[in-house]
JSON list of C-alpha atoms in Angstrom, two decimals:
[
{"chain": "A", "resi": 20, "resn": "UNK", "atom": "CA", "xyz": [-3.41, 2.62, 4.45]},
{"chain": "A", "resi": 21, "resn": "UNK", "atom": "CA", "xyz": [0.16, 3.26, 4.11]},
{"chain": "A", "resi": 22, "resn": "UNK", "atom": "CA", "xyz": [2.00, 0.53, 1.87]},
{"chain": "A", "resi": 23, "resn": "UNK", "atom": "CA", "xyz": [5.49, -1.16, 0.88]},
{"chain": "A", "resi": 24, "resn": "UNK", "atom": "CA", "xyz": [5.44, -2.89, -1.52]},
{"chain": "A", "resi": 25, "resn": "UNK", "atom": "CA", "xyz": [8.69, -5.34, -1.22]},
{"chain": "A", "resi": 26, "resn": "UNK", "atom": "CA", "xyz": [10.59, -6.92, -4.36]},
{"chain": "A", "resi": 27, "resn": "UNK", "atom": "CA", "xyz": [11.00, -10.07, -5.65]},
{"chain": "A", "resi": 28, "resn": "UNK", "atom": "CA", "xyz": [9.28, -12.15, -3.20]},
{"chain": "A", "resi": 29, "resn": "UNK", "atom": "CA", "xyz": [11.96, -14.89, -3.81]},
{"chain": "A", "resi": 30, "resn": "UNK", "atom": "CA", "xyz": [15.32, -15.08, -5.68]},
{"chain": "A", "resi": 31, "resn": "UNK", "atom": "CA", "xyz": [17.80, -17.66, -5.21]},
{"chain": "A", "resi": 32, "resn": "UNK", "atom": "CA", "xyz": [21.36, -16.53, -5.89]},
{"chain": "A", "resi": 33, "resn": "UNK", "atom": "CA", "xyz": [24.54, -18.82, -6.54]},
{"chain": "A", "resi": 34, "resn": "UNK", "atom": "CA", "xyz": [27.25, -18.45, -4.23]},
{"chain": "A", "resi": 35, "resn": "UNK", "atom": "CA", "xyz": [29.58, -15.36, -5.57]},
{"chain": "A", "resi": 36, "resn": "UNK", "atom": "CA", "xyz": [26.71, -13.53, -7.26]},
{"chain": "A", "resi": 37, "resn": "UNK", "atom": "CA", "xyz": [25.17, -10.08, -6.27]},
{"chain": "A", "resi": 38, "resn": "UNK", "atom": "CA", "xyz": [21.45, -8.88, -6.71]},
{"chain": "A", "resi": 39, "resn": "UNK", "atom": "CA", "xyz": [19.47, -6.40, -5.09]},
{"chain": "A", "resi": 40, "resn": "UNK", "atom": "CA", "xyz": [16.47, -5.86, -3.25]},
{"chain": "A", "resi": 41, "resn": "UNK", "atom": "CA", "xyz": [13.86, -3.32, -3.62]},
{"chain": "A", "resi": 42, "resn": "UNK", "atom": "CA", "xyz": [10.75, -1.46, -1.10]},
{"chain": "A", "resi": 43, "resn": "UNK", "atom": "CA", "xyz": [9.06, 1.18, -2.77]},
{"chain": "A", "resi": 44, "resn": "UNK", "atom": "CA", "xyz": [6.62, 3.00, -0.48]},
{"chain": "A", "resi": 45, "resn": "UNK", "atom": "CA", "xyz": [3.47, 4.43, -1.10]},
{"chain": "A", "resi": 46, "resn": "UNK", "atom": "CA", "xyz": [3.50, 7.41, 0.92]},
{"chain": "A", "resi": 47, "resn": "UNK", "atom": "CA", "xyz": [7.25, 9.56, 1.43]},
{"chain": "A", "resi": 48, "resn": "UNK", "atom": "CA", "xyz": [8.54, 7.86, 4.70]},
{"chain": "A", "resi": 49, "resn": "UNK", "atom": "CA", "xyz": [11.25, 9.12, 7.09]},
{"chain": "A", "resi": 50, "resn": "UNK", "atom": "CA", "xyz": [13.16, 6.04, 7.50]},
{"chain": "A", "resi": 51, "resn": "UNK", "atom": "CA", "xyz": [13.47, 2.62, 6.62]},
{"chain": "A", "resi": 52, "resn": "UNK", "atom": "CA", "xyz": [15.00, -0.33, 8.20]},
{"chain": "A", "resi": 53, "resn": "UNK", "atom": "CA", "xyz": [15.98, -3.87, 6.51]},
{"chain": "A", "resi": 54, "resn": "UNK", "atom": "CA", "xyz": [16.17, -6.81, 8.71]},
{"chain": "A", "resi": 55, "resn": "UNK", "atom": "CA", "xyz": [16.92, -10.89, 7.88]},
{"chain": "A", "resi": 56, "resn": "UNK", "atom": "CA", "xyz": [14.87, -13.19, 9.51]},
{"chain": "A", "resi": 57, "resn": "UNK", "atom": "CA", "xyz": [17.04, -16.81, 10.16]},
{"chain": "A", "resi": 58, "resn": "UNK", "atom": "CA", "xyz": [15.64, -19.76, 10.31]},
{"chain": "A", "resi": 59, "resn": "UNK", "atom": "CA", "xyz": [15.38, -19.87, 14.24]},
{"chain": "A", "resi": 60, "resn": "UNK", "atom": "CA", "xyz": [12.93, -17.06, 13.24]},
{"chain": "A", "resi": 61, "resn": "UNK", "atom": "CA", "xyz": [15.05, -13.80, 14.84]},
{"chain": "A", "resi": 62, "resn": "UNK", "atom": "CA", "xyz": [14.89, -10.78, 13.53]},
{"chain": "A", "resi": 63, "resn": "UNK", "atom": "CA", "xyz": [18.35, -9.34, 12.52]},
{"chain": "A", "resi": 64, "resn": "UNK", "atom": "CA", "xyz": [18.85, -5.74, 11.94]},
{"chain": "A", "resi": 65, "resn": "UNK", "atom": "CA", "xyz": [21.13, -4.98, 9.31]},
{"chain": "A", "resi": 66, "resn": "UNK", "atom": "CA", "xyz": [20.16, -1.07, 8.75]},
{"chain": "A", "resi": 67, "resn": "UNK", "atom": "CA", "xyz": [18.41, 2.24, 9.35]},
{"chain": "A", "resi": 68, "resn": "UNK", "atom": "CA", "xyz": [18.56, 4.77, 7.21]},
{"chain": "A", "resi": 69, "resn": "UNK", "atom": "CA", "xyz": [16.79, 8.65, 7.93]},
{"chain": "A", "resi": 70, "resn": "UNK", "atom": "CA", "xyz": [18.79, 9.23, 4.42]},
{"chain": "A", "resi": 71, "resn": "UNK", "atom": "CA", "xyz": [21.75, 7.88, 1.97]},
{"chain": "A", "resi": 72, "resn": "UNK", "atom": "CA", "xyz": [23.41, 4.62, 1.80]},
{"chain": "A", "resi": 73, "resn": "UNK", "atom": "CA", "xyz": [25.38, 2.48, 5.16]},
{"chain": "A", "resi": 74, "resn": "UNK", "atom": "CA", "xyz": [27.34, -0.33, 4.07]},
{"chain": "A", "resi": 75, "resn": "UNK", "atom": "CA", "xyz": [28.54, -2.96, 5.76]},
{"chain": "A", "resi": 76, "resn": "UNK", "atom": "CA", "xyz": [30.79, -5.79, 4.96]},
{"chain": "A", "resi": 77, "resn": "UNK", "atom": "CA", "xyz": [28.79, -7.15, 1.66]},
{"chain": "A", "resi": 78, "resn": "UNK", "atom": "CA", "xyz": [25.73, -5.98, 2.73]},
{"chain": "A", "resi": 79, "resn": "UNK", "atom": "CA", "xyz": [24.47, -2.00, 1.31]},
{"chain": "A", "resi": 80, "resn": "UNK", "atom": "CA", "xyz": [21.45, -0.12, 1.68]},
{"chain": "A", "resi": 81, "resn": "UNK", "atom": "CA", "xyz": [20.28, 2.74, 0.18]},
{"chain": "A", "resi": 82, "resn": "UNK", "atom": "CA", "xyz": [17.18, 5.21, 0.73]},
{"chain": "A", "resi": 83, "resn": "UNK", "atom": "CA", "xyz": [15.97, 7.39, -1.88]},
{"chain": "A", "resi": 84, "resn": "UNK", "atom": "CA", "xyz": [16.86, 10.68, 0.02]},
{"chain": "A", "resi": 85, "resn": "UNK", "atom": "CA", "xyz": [15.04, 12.91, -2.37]},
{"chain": "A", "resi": 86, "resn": "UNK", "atom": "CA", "xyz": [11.22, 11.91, -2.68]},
{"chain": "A", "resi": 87, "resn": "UNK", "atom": "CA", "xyz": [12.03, 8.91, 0.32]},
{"chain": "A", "resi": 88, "resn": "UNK", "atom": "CA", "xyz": [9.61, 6.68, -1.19]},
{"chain": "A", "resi": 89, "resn": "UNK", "atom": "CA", "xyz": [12.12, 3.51, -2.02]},
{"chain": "A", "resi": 90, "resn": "UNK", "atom": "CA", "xyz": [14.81, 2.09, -0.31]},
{"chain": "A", "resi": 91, "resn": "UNK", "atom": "CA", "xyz": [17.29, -0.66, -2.02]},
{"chain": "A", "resi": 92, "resn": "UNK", "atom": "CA", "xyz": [19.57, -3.91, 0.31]},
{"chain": "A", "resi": 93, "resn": "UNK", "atom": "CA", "xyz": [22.20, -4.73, -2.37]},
{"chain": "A", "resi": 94, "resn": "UNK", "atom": "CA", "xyz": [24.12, -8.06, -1.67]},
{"chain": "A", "resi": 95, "resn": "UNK", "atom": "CA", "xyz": [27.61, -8.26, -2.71]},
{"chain": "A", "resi": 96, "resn": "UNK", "atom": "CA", "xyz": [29.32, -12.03, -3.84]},
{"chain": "A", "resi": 97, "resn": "UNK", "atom": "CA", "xyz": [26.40, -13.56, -2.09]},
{"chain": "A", "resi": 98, "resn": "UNK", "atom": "CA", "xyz": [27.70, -16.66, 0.64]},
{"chain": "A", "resi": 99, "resn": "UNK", "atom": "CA", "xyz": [25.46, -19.24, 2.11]},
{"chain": "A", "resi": 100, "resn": "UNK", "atom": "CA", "xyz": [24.64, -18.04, 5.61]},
{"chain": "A", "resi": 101, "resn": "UNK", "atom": "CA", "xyz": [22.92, -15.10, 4.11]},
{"chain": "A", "resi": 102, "resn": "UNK", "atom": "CA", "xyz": [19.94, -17.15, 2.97]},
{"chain": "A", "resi": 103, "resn": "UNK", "atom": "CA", "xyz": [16.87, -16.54, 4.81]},
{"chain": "A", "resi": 104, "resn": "UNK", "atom": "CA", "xyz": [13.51, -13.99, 4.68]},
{"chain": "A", "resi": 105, "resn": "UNK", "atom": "CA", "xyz": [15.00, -10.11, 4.33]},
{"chain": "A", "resi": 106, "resn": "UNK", "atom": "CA", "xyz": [11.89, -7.32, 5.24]},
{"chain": "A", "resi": 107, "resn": "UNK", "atom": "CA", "xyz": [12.13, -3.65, 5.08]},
{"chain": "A", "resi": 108, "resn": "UNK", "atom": "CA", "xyz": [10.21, -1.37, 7.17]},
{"chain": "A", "resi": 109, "resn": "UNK", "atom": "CA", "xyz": [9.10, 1.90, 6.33]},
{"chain": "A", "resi": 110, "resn": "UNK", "atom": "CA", "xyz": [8.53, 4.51, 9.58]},
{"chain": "A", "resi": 111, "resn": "UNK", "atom": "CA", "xyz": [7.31, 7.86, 10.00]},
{"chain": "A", "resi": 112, "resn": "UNK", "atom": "CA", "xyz": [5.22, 9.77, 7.16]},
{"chain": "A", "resi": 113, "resn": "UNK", "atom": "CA", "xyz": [7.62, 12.71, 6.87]},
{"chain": "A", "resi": 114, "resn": "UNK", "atom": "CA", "xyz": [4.42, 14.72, 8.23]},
{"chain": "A", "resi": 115, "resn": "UNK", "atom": "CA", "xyz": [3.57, 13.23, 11.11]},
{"chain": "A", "resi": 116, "resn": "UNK", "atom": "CA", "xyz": [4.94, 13.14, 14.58]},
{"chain": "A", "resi": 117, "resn": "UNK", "atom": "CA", "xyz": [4.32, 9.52, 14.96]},
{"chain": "A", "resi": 118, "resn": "UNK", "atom": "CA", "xyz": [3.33, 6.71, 12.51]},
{"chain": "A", "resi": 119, "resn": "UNK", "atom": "CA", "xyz": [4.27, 3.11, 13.11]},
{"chain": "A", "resi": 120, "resn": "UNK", "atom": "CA", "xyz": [6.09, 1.04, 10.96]},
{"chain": "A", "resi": 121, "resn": "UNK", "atom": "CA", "xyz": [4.63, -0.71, 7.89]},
{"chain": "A", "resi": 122, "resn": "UNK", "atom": "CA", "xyz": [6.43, -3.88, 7.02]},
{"chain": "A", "resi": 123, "resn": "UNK", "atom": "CA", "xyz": [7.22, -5.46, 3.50]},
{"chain": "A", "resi": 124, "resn": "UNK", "atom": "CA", "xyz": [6.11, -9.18, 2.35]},
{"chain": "A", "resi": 125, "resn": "UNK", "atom": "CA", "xyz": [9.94, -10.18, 2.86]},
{"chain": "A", "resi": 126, "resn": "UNK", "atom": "CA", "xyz": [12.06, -11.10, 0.27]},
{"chain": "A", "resi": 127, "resn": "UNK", "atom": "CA", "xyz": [12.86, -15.27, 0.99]},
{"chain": "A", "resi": 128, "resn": "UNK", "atom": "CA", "xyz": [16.33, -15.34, -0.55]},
{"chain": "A", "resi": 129, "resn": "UNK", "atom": "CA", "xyz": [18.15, -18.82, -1.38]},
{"chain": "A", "resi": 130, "resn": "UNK", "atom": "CA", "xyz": [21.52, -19.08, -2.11]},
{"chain": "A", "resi": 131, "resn": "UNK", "atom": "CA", "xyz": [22.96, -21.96, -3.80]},
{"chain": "A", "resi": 132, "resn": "UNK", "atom": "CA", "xyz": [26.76, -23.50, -3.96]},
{"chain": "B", "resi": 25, "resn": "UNK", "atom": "CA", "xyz": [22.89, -2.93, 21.41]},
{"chain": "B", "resi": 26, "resn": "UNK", "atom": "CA", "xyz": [19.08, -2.90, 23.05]},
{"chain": "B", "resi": 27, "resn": "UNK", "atom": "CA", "xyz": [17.96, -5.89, 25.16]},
{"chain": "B", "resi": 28, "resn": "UNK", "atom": "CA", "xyz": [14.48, -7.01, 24.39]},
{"chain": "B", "resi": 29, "resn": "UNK", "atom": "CA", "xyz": [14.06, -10.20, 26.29]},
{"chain": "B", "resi": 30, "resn": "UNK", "atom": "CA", "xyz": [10.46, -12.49, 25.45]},
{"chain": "B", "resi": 31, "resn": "UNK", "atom": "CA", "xyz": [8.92, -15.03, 27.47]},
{"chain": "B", "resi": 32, "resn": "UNK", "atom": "CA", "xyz": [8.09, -17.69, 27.06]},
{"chain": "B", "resi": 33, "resn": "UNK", "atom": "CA", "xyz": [9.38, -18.69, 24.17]},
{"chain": "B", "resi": 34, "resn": "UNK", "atom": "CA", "xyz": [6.93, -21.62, 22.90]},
{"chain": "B", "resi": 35, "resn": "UNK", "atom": "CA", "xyz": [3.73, -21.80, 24.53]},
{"chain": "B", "resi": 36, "resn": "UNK", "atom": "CA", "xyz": [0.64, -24.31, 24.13]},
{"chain": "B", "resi": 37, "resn": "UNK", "atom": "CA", "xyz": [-2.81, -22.87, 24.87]},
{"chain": "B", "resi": 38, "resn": "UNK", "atom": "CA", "xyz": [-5.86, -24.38, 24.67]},
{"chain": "B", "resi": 39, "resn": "UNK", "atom": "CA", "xyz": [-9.34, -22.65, 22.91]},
{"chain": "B", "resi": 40, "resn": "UNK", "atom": "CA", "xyz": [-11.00, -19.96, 25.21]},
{"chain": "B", "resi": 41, "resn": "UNK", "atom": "CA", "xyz": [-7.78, -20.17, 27.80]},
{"chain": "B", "resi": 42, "resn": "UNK", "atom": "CA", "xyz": [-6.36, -16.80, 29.05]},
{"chain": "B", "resi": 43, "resn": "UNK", "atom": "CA", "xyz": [-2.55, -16.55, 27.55]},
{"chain": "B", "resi": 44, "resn": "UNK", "atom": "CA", "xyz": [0.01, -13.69, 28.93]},
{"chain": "B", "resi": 45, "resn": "UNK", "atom": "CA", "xyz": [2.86, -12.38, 26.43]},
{"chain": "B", "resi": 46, "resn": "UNK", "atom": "CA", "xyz": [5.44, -10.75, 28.49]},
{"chain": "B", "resi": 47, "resn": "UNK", "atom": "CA", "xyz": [8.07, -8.53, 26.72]},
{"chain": "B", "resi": 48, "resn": "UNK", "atom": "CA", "xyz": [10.88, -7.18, 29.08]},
{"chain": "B", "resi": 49, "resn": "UNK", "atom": "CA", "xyz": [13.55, -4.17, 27.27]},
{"chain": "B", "resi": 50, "resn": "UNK", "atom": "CA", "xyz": [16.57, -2.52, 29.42]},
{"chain": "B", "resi": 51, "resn": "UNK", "atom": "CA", "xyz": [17.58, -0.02, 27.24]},
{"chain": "B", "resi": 52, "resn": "UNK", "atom": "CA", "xyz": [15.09, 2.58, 28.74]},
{"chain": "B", "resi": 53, "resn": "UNK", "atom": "CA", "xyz": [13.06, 2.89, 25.48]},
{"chain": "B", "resi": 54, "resn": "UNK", "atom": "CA", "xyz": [9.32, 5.12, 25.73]},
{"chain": "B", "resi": 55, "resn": "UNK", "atom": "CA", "xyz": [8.23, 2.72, 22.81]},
{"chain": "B", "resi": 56, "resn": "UNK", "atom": "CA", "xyz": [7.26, -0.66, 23.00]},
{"chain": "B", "resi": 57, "resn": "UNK", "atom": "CA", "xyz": [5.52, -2.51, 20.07]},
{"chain": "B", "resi": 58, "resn": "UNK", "atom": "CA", "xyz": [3.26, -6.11, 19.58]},
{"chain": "B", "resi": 59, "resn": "UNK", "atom": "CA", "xyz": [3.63, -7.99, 16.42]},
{"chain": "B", "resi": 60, "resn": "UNK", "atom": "CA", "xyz": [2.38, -10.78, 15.02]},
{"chain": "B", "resi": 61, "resn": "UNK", "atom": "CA", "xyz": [3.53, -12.77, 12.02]},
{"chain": "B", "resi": 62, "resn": "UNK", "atom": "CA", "xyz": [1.94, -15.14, 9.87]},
{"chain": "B", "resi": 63, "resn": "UNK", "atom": "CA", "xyz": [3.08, -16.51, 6.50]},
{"chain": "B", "resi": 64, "resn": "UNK", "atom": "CA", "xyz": [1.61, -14.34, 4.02]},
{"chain": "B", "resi": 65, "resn": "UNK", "atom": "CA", "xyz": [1.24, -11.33, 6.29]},
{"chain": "B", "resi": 66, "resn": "UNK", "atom": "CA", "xyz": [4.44, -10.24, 7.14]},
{"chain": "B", "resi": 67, "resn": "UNK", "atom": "CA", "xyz": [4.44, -8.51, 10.90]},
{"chain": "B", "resi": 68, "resn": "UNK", "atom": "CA", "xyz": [1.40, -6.69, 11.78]},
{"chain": "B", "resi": 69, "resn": "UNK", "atom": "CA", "xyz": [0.95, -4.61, 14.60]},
{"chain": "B", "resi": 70, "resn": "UNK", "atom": "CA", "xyz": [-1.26, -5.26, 17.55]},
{"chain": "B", "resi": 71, "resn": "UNK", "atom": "CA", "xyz": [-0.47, -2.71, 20.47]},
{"chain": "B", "resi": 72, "resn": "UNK", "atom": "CA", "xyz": [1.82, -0.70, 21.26]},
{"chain": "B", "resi": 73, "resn": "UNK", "atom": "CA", "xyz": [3.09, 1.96, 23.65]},
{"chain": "B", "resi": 74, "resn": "UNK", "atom": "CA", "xyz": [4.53, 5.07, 24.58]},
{"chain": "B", "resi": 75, "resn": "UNK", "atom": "CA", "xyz": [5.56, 4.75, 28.09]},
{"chain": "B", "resi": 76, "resn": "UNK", "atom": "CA", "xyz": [4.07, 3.49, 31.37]},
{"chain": "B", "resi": 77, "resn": "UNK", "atom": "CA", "xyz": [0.78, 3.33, 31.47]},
{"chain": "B", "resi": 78, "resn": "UNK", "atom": "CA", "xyz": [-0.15, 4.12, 28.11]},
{"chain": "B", "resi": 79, "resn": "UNK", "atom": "CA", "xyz": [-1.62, 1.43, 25.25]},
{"chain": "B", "resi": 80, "resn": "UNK", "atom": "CA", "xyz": [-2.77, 2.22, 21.75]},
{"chain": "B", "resi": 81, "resn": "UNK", "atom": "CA", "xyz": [-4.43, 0.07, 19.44]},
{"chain": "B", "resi": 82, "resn": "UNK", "atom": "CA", "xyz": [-2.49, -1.26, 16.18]},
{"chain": "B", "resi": 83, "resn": "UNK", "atom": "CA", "xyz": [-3.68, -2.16, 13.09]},
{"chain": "B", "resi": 84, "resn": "UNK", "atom": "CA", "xyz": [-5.24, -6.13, 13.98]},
{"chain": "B", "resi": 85, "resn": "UNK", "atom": "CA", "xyz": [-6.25, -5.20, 18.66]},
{"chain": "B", "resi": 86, "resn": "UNK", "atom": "CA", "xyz": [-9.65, -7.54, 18.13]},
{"chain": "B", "resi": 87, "resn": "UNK", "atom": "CA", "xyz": [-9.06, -10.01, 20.61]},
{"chain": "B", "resi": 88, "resn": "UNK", "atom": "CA", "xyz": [-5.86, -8.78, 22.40]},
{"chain": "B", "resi": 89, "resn": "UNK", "atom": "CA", "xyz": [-5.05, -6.62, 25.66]},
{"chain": "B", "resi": 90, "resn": "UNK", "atom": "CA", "xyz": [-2.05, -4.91, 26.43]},
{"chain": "B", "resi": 91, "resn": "UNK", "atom": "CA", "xyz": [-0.43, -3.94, 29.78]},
{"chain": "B", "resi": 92, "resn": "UNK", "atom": "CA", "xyz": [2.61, -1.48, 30.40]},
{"chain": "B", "resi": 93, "resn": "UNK", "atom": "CA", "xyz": [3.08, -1.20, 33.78]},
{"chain": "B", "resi": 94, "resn": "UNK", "atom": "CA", "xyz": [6.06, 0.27, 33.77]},
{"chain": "B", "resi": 95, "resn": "UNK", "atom": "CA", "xyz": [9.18, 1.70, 31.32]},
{"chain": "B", "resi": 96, "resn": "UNK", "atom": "CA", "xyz": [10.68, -2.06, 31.28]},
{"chain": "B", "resi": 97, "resn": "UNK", "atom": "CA", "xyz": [7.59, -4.12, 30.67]},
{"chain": "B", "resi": 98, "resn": "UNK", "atom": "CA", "xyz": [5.10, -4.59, 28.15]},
{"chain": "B", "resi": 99, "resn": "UNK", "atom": "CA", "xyz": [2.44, -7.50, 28.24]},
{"chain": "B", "resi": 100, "resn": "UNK", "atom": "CA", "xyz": [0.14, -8.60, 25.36]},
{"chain": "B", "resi": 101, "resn": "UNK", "atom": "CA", "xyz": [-2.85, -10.29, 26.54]},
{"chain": "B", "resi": 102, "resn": "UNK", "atom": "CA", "xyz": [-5.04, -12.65, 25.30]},
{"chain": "B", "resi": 103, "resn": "UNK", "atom": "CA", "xyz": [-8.22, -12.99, 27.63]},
{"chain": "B", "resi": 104, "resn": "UNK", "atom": "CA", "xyz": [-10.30, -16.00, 25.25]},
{"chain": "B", "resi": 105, "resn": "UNK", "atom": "CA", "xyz": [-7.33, -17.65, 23.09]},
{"chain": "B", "resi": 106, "resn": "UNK", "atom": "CA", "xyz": [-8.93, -18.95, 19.55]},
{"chain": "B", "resi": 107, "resn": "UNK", "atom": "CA", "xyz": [-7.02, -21.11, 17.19]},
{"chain": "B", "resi": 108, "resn": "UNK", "atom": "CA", "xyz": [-6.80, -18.31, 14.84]},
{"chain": "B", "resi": 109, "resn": "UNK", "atom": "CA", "xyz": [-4.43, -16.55, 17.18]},
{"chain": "B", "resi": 110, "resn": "UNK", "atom": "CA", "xyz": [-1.84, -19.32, 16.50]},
{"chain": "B", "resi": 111, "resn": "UNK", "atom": "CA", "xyz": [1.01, -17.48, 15.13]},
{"chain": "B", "resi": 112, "resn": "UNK", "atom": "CA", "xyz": [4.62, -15.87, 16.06]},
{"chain": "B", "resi": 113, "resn": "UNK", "atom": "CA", "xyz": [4.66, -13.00, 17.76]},
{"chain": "B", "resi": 114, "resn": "UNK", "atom": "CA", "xyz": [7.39, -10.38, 18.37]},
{"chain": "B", "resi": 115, "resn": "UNK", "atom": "CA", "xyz": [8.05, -7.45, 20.92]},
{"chain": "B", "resi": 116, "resn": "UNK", "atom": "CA", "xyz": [9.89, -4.39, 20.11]},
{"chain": "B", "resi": 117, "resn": "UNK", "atom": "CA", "xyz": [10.90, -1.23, 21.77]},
{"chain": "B", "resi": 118, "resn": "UNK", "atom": "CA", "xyz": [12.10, 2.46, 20.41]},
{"chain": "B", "resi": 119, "resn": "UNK", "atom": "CA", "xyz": [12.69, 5.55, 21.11]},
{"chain": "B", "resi": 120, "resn": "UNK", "atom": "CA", "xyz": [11.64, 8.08, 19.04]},
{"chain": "B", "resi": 121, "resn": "UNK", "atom": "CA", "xyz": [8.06, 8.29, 17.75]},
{"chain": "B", "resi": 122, "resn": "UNK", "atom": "CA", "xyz": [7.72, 5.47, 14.59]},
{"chain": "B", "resi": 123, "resn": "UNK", "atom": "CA", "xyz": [10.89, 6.50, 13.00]},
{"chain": "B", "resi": 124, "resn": "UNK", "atom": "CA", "xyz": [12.88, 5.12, 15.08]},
{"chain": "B", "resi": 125, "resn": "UNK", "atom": "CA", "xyz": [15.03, 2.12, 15.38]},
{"chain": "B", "resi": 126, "resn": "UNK", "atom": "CA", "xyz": [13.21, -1.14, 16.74]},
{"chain": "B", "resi": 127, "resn": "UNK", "atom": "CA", "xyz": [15.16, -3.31, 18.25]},
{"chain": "B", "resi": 128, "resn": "UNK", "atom": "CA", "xyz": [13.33, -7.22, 18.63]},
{"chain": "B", "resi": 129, "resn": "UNK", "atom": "CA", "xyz": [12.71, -9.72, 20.95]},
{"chain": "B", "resi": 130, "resn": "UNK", "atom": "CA", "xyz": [13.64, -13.69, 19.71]},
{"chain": "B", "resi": 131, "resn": "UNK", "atom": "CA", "xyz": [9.77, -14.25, 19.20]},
{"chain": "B", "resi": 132, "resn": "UNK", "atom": "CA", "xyz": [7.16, -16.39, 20.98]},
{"chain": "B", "resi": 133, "resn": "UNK", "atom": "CA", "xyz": [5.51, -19.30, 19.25]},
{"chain": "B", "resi": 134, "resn": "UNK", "atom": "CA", "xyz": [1.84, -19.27, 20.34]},
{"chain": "B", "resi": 135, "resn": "UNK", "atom": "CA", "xyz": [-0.14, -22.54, 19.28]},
{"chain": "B", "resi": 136, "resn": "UNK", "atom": "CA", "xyz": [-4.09, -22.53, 20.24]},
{"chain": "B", "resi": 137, "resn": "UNK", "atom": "CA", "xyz": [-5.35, -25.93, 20.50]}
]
C-alpha cells in the first residue's frame, strides 16, 4: 500500500540550532499535514499544505508542488518546548476521490540547552 | 478551530469485556476517523466514516465495531477486548474526502487486563 517514509527517526538539536525534517511519499499525494505529538500525547497541528510552503513563527513547511511526493517541517533556532514526536500525513492520491491518510513513523526530536 | 471531544480518557478493561470508544465533533464534519497508535506503528486506521449511518473498514477493523449514529457522534467498539488491543487511540473528523484537514481528539488510553 501507499507509503511515507518519514526522516530521521530521531535528532536531538541544541537550543538555537535549525534542522529539517523530511516525508517522501511513495505514491503523488494531494496534501500533507505535519503534526507534534507532546508528551500528554495530543496531537498538535502545525500545517496543511494542498501546495507550497506556510510558515509560522519558527516553524516552515514545504510540499513539493510539482511531482507532490515529499513534503519538508524546517525548524528555525530550535527552543525547548518544541521537543516531542513530529508525524506527517500524506492524504488523497491525486487520482482518487477519497483515500485516507497514511501516517509517517514520527520524527522524536530532542532539544538540548 | 474544530472540537473533537473523546471519552473517556483512560479506561481499564478486562480480557473478553465489551469496551465503548465514544468520539463527539461540533464542527459539522461528514468525516470521522478511528486510530490507533502503538510505538513502532505510528497511527493506523481502524474505521471511519462519511456521515450518519455510514462505516467503512480501515486498514487494522479485525476485532473492532463502529457506530455513527448521527453527524456529531462516532463510536468505536470493541465487543471481546484482548490484551493486544491495549494501545492509544485517537478520533478525528474532516470534511472533504481524505485530503482534508483532520482535526484530533486528546486520545483515550485503553489498557486490557
Amino acid at each position: 500500500g501507499d507509503q511515507v517514509e518519514q526522516s530521521p527517526s530521531a535528532l536531538s538539536l541544541h537550543e538555537g540550532t535549525d534542522s529539517a525534517l523530511r516525508c517522501n511519499f511513495t505514491t503523488t499525494m494531494r496534501s500533507v499535514q505535519w503534526f507534534r505529538q507532546n508528551s500528554r500525547g495530543s496531537l498538535i497541528s502545525l500545517f496543511y499544505l494542498a501546495s507550497g510552503t506556510k510558515e509560522n513563527g519558527r516553524l516552515k513547511s514545504a510540499f513539493d508542488s510539482k511531482e507532490r511526493r515529499y513534503s519538508t517541517l524546517h525548524i528555525r533556532d530550535a527552543q525547548l518546548e518544541d521537543s516531542g514526536t513530529y508525524f506527517c500525513a500524506a492524504g488523497g492520491i491525486a487520482s482518487s476521490s477519497f483515500s485516507k491518510l497514511v501516517f509517517g513513523q514520527g520524527t522524536s526530536l530532542s532539544v538540548v540547552p | 478551530e474544530a472540537a473533537v471531544t473523546q471519552s473517556p480518557r483512560n479506561k481499564v478493561a478486562v480480557t473478553g469485556g465489551k469496551v465503548t470508544l465514544s468520539c463527539n465533533q461540533t464542527n459539522n464534519h461528514n468525516n470521522m476517523y478511528w486510530y490507533r497508535q502503538d510505538t513502532g506503528h505510528g497511527l493506523r486506521l481502524i474505521h471511519y466514516s462519511y456521515g450518519a449511518g455510514s462505516t467503512e473498514k480501515g486498514d487494522i477493523p479485525d476485532g473492532y465495531k463502529a457506530s455513527r449514529p448521527s453527524q456529531e457522534n462516532f463510536s468505536l467498539i470493541l465487543e471481546l477486548a484482548t490484551p493486544s488491543q491495549t494501545s492509544v487511540y485517537f478520533c478525528a473528523s474532516g470534511d472533504r474526502g481524505g485530503s482534508e484537514r483532520l482535526f484530533f481528539g486528546h486520545g483515550t488510553k485503553l489498557s486490557v487486563l
